[in-house]
Coordinates of N, CA and C and ligand atoms in Angstrom, one line a residue:
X226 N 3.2 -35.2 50.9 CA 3.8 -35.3 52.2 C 4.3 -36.7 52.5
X227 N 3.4 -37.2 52.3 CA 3.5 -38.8 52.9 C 4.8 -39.5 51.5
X228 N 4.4 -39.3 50.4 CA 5.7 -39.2 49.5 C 7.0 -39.2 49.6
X229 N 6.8 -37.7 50.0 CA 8.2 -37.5 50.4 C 8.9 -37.7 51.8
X230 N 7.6 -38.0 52.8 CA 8.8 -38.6 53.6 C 9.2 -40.6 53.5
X231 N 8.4 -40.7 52.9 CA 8.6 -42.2 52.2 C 9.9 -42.4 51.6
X232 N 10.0 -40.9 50.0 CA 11.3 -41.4 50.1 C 12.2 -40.6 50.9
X233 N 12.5 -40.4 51.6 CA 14.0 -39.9 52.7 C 14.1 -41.0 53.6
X234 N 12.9 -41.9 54.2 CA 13.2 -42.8 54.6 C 13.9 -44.1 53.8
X235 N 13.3 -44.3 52.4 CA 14.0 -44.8 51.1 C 15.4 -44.9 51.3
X236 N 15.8 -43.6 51.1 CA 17.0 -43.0 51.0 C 18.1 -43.1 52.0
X237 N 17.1 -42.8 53.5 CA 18.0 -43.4 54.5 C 18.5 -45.1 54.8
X238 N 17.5 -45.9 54.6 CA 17.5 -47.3 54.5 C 17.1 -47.9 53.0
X239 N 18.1 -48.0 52.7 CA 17.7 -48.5 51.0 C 17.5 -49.9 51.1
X240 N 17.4 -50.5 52.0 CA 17.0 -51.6 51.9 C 15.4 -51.9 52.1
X241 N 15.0 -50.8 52.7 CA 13.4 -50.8 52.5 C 13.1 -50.8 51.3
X242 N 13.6 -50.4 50.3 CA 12.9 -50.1 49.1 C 12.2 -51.2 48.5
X243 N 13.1 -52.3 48.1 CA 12.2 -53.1 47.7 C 10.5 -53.2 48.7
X244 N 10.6 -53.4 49.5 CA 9.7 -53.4 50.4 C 8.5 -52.6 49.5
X245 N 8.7 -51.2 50.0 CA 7.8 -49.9 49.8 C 7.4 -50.5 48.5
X246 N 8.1 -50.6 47.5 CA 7.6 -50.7 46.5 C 6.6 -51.8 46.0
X247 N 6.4 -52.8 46.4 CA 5.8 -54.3 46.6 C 4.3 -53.8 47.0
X248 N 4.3 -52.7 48.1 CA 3.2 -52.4 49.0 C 2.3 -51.2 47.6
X249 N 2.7 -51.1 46.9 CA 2.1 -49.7 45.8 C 1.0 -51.2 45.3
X250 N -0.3 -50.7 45.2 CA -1.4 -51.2 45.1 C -1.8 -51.1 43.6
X251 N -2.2 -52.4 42.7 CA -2.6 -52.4 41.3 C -3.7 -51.1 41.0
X252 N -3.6 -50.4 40.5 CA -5.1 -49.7 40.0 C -5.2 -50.1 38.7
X253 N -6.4 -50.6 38.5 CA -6.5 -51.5 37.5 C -8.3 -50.5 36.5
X254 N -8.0 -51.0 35.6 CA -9.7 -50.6 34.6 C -9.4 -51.6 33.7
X255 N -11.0 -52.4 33.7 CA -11.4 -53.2 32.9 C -11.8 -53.0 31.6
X256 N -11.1 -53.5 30.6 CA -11.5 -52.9 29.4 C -12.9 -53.4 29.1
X257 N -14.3 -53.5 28.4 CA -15.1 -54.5 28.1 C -15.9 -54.2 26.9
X258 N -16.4 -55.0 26.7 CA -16.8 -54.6 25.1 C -17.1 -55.9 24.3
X259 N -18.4 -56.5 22.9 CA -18.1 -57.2 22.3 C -16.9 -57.7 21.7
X260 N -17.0 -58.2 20.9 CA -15.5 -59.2 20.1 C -15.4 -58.1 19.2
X261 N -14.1 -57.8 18.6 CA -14.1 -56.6 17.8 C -14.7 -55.4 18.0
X262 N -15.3 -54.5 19.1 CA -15.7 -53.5 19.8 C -14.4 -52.8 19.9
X263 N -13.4 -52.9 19.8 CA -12.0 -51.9 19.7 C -11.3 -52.5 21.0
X264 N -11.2 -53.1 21.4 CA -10.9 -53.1 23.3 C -9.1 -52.8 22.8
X265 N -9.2 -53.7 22.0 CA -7.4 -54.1 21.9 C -6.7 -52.3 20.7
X266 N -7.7 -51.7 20.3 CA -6.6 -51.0 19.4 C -6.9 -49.6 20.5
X267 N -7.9 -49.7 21.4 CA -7.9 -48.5 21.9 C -6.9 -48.3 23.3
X268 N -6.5 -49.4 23.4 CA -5.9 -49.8 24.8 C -4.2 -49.3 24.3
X269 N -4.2 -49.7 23.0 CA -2.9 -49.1 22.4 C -2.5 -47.5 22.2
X270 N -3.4 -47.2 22.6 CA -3.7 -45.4 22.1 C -3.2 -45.0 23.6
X271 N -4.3 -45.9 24.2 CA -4.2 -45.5 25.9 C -2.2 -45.6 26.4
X272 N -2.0 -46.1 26.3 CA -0.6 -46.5 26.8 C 0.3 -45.5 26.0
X273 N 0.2 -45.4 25.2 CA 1.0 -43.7 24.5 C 0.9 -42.4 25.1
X274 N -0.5 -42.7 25.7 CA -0.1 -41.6 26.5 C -0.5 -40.9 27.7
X275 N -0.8 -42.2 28.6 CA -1.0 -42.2 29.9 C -0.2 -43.3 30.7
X276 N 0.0 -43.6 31.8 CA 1.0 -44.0 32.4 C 0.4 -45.5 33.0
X277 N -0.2 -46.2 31.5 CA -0.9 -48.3 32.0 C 0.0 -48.7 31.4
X278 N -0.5 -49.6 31.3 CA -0.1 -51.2 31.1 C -1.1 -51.7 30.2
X279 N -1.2 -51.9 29.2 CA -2.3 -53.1 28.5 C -2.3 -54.5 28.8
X280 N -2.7 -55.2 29.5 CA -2.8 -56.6 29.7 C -4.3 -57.1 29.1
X281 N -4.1 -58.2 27.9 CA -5.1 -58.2 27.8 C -5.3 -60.0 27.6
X282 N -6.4 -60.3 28.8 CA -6.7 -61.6 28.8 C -6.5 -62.5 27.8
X283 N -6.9 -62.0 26.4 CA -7.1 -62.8 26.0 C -5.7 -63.3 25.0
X284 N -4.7 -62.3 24.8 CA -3.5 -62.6 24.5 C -2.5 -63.3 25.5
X285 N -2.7 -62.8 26.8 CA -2.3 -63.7 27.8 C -2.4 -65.2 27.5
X286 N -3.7 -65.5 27.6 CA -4.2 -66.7 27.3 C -3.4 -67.9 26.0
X287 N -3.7 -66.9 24.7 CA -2.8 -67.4 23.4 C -1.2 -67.7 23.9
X288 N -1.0 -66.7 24.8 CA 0.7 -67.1 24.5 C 0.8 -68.4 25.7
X289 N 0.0 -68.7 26.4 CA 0.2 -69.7 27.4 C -0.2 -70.6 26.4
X290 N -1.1 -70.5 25.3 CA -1.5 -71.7 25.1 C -0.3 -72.5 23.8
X291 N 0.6 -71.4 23.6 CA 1.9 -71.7 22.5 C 2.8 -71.9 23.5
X292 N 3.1 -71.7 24.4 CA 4.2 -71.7 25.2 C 4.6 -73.5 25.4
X293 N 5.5 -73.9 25.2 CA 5.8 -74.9 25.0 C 6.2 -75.7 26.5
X294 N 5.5 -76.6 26.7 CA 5.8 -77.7 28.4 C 4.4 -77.3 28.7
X295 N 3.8 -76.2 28.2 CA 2.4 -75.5 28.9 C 0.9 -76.6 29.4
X296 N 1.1 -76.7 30.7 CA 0.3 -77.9 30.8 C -1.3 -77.8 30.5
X297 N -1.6 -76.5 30.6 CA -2.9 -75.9 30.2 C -3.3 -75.7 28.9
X298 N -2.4 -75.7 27.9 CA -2.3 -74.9 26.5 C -3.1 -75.7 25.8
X299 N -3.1 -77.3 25.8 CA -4.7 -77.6 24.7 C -6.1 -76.9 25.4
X300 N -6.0 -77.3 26.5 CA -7.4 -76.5 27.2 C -7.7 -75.2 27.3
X301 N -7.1 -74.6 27.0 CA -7.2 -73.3 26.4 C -7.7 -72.9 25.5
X302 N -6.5 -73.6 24.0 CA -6.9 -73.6 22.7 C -8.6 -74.1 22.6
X303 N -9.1 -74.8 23.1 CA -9.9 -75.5 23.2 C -11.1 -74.7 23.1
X304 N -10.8 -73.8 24.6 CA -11.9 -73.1 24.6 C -11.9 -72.1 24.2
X305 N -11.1 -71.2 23.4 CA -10.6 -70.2 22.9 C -11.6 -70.6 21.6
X306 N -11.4 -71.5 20.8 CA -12.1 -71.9 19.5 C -13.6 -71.8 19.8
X307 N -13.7 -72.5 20.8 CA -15.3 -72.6 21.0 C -16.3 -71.1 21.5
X308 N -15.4 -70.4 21.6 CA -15.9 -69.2 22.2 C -16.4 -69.3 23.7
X309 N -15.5 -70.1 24.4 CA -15.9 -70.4 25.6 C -14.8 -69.7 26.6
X310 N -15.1 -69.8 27.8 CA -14.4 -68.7 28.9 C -14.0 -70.1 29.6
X311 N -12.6 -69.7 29.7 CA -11.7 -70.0 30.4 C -11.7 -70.6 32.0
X312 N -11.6 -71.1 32.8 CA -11.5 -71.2 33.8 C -11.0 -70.4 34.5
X313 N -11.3 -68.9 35.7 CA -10.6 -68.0 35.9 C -9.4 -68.2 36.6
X314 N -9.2 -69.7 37.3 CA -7.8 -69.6 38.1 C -6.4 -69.7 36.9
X315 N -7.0 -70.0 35.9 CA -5.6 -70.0 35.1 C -5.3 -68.5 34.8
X316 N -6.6 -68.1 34.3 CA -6.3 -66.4 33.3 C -6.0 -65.6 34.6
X317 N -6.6 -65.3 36.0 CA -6.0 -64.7 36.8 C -4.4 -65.2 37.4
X318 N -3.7 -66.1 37.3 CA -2.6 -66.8 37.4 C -1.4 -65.7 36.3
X319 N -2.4 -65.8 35.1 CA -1.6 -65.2 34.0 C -1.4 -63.7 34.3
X320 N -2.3 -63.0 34.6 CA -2.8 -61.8 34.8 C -1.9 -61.5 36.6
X321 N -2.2 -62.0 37.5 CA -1.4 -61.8 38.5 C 0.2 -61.9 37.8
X322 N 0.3 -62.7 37.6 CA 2.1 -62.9 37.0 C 2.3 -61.7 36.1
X323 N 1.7 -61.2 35.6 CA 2.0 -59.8 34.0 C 2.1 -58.7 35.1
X324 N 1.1 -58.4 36.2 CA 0.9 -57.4 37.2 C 2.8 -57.5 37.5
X325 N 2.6 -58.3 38.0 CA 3.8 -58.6 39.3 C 5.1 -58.0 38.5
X326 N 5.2 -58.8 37.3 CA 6.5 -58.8 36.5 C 6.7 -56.7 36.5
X327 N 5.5 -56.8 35.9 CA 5.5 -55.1 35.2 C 5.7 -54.2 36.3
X328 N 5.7 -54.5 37.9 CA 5.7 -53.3 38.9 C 7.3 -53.9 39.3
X329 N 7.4 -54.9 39.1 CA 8.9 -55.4 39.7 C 10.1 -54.7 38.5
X330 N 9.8 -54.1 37.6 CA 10.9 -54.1 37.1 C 10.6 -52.1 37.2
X331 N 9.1 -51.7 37.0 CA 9.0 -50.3 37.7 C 8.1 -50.2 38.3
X332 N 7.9 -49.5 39.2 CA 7.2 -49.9 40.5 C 6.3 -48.2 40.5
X333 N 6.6 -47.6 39.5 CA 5.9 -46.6 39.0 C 4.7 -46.8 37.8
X334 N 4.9 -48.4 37.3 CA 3.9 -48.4 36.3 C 3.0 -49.7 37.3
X335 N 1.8 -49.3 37.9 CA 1.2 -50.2 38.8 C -0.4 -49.7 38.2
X336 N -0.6 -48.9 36.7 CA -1.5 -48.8 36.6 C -1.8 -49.9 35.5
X337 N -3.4 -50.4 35.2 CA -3.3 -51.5 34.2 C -4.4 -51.4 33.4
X338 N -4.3 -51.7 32.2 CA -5.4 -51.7 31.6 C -6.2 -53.3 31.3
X339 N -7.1 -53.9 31.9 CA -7.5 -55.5 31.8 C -8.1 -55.2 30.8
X340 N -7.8 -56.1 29.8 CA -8.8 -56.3 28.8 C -9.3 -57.3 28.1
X341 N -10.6 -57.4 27.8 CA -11.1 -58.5 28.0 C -11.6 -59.2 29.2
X342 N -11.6 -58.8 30.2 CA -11.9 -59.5 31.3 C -12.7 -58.1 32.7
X343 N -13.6 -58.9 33.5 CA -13.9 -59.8 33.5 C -14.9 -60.3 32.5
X344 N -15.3 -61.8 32.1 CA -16.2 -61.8 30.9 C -17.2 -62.5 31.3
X345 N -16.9 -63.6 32.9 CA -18.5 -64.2 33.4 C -18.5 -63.6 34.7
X346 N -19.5 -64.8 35.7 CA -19.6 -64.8 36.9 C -18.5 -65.3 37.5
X347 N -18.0 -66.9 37.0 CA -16.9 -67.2 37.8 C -15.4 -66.3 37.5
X348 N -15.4 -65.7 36.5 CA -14.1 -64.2 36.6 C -14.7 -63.4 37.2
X349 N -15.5 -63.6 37.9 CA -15.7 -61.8 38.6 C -15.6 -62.6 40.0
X350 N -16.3 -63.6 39.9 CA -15.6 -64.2 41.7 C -14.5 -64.7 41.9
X351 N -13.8 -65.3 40.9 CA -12.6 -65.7 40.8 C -11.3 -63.8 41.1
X352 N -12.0 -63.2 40.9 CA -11.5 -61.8 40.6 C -11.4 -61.4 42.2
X353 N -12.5 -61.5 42.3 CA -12.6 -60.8 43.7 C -12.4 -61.7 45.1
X354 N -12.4 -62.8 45.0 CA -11.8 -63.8 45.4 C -10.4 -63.6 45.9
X355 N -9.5 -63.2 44.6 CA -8.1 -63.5 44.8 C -7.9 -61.9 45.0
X356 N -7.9 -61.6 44.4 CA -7.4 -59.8 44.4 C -8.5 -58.5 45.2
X357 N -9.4 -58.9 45.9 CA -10.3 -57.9 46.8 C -9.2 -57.2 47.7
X358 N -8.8 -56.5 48.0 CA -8.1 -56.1 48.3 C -6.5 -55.8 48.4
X359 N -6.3 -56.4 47.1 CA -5.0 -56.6 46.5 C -4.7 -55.4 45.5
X360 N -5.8 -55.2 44.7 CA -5.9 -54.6 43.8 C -6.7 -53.5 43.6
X361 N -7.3 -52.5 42.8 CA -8.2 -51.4 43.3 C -8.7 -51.5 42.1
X362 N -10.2 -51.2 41.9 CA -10.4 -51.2 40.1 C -11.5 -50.2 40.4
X363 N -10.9 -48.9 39.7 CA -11.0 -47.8 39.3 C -12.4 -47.6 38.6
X364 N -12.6 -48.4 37.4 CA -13.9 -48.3 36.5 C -13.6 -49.2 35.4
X365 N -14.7 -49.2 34.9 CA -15.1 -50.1 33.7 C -15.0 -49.4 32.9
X366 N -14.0 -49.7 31.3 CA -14.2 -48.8 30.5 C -15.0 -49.7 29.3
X367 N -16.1 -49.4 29.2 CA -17.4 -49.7 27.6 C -16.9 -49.8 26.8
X368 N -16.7 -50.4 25.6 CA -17.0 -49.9 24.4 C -18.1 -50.4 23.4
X369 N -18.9 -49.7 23.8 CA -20.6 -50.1 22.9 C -20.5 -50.0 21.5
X370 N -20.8 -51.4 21.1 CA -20.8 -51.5 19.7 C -21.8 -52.0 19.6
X371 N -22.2 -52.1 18.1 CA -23.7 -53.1 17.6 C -22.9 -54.5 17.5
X372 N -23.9 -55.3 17.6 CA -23.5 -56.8 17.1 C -23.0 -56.7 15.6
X373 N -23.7 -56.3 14.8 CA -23.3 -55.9 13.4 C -21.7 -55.5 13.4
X374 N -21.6 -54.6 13.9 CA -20.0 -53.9 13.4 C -19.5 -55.1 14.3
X375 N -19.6 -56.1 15.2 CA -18.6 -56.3 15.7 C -18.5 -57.3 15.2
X376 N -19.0 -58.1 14.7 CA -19.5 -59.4 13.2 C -18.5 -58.7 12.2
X377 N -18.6 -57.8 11.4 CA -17.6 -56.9 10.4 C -16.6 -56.6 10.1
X378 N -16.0 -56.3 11.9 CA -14.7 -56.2 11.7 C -13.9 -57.5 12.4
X379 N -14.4 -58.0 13.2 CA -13.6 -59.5 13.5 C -13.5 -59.8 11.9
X380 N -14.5 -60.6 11.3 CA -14.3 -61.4 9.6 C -13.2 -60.3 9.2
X381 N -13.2 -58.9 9.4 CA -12.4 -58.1 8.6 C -10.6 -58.6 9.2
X382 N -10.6 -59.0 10.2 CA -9.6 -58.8 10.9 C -9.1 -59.8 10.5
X383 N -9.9 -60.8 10.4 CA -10.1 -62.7 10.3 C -9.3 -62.9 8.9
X384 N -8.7 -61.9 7.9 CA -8.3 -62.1 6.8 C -7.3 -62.0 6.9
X385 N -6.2 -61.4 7.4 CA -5.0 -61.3 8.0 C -4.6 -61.6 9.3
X386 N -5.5 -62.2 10.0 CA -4.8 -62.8 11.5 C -4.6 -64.1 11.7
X387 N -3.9 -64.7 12.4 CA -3.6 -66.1 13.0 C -4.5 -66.6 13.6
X388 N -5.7 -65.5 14.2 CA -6.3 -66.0 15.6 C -7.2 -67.3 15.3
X389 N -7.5 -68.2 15.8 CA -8.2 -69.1 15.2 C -10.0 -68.9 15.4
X390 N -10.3 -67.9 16.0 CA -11.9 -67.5 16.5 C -12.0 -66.7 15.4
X391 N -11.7 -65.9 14.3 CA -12.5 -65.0 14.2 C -12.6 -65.2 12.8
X392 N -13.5 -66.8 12.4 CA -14.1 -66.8 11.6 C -15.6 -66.9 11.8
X393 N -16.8 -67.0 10.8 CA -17.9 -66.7 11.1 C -18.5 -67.5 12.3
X394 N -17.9 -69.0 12.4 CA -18.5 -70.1 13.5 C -18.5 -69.6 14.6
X395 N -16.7 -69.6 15.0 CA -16.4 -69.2 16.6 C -16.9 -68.0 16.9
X396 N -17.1 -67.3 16.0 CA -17.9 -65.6 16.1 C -19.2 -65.3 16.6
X397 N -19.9 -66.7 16.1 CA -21.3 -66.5 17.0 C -21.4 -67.1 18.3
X398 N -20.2 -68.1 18.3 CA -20.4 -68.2 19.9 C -19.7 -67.4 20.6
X399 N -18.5 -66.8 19.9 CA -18.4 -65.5 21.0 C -19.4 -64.6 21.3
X400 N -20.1 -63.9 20.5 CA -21.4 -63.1 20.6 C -22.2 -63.4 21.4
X401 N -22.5 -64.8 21.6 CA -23.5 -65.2 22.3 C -23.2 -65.0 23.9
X402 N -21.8 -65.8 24.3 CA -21.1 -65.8 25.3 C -21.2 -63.9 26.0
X403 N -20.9 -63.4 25.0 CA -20.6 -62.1 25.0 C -22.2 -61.4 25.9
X404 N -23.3 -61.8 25.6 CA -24.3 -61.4 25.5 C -24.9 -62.1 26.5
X405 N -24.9 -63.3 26.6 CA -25.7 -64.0 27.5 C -24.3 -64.2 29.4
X406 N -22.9 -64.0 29.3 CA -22.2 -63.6 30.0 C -21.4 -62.6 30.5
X407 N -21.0 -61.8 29.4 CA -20.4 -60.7 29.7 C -21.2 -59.1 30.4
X408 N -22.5 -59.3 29.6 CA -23.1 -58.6 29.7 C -23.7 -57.8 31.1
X409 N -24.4 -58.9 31.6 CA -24.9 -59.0 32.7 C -23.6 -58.6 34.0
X410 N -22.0 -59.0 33.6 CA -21.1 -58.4 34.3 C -21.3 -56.6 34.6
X411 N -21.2 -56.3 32.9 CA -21.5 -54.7 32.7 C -22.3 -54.2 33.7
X412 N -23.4 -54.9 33.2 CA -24.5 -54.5 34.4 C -24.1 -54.4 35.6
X413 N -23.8 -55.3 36.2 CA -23.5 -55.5 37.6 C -22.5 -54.2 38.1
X414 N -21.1 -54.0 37.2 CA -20.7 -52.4 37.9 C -21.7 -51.2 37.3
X415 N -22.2 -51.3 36.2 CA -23.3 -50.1 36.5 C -23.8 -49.6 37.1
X416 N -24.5 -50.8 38.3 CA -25.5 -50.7 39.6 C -24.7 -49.8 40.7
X417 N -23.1 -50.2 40.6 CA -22.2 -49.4 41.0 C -22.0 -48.0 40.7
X418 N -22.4 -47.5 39.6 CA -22.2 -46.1 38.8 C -20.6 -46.4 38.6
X419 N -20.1 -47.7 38.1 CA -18.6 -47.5 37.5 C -18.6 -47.9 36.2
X420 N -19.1 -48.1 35.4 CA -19.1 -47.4 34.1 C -18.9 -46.4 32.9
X421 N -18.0 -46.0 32.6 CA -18.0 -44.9 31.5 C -18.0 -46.0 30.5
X422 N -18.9 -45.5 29.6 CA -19.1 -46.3 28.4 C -18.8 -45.1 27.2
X423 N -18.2 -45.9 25.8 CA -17.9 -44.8 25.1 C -18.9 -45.6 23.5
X424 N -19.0 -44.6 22.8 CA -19.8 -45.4 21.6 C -18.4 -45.3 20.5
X425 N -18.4 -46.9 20.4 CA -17.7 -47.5 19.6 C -17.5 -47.9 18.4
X426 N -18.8 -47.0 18.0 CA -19.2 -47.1 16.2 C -18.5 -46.1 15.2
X427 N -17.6 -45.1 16.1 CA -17.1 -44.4 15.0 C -15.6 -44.6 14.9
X428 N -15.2 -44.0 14.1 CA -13.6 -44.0 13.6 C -12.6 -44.4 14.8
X429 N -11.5 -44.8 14.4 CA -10.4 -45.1 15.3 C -10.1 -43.6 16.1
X430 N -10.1 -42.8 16.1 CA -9.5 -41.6 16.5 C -10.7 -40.8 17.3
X431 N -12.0 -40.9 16.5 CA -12.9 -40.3 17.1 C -13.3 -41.4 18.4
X432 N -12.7 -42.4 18.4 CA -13.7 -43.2 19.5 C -12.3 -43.0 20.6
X433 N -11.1 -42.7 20.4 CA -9.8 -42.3 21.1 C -10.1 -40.8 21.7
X434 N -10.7 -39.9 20.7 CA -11.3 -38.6 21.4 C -12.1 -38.9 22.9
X435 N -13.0 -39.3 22.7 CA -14.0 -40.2 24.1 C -13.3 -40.6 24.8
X436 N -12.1 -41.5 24.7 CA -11.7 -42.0 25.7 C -10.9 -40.9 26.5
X437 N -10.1 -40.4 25.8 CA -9.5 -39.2 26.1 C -9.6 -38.4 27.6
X438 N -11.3 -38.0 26.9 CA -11.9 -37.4 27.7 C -11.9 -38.0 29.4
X439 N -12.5 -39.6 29.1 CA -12.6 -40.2 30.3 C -11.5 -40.2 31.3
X440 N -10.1 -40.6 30.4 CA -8.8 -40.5 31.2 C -8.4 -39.3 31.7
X441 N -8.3 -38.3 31.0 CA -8.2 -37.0 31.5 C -8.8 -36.7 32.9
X442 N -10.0 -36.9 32.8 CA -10.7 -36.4 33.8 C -10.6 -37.8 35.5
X443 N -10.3 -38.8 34.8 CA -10.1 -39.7 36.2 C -8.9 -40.4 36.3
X444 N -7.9 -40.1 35.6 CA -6.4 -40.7 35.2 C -6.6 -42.1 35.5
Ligands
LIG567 N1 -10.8 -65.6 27.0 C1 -11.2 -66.2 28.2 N2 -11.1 -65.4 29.3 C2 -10.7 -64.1 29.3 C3 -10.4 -63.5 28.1 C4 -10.5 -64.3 26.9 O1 -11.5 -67.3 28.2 O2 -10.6 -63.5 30.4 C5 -10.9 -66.4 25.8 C6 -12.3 -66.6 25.3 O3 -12.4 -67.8 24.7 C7 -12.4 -65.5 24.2 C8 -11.1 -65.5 23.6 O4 -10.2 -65.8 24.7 O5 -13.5 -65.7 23.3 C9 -10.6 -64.3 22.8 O6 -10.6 -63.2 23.7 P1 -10.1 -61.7 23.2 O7 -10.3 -60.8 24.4 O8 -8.7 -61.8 22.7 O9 -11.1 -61.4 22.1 P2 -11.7 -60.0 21.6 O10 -12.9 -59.8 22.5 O11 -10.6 -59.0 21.9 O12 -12.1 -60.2 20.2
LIG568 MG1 -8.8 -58.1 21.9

């Protein structure tokens, strides 16, 4: 109802439009999970064939840190190697800007998938800080892995990638990071019952079956 008289008034004054469209609110789900837990190949499955956006922190971050004049880009690299977390006004800067770009050009795709993020305390206040009511976040989507497989397939990944973390060094301090900050985030929407967690120990397709399910049933 409210749709359709939205657009006739659209239609009547087209100069609203931009407007209306500005006012359509992010619905956002956090991807989360260890290093190598799937976050990034399952997010790719997601977007084939539901109607997000993959934004994922931590590729954000890489391309700001190549981007050339980038005044932030050693400090990044920096902590990117170290397995350290970012300062959240920069990565939410990057992440508001990806949002913005991606509704401005369709104002139908305002759903997103975050991934990677949030991963401490200051991204979750830095989060809610800036976007508490800017944005809507839906649920946390898990992906529970052992430390083991996620040790496995980063090194595995670490043979053909550029990234500079995912050799055995930067690996244990992401783990650690992972464990001693991320974690405790999980927790914290749990307490909320916003969690779907999926177990991320099996095959590419079977751990896409699960997710499936989740999206299906909460779009
Ligand atoms: N990172 C960060 N803040 C974020 C996301 C990533 O500081 O919100 C940094 C952090 O140093 C992390 C690295 O980027 O270890 C790689 O993150 P990515 O999500 O790409 O790794 P993955 O978990 O997918 O292996
Ligand atoms: Mg990733």
């Amino acid at each position: 109802m409210i749709g359709r008289l939205l657009s006739y008034v659209c239609q009547k004054v087209p100069s609203l439009l931009p407007r209306v469209s500005l006012m359509m609110k992010p619905q956002v789900v956090f991807v989360l999970g260890g290093p190598g837990a799937g976050k990034g190949t399952q997010c790719s499955k997601i977007v084939q064939e539901y109607a997000y956006t993959h934004l994922s922190a931590g590729d954000l971050l890489r391309e700001e840190k190549a981007r050339e004049g980038s005044e932030c880009g050693q400090l990044i690299g920096s902590y990117i190697k170290e397995g350290k977390i970012v300062p959240v006004e920069i990565t939410i800067s990057l992440l508001q800007k990806a949002m913005e770009e991606t509704m401005e050009k369709d104002e139908k795709m305002f759903r997103f998938l975050i991934d990677g993020f949030p991963r401490n305390e200051n991204n979750l206040q830095g989060w809610n800080k800036v976007m508490d009511g800017n944005a809507d976040v839906k649920f946390v989507l898990f992906f529970d892995c052992s430390t083991e497989d996620c040790i496995q397939r980063c090194l595995e990944r670490g043979k053909n990638s550029e990234r500079t973390d995912d050799n055995r060094e930067s690996l244990e301090k992401r783990i650690q990071t992972y464990q001693q900050s991320t974690r405790p985030i999980i927790e914290q929407y749990e307490q909320h019952g916003k969690v779907r967690t999926v177990d991320a120990s099996c095959n590419v397709d079977e751990v896409f079956a699960s997710v499936k399910a989740i999206f299906d049933k909460e779009g």
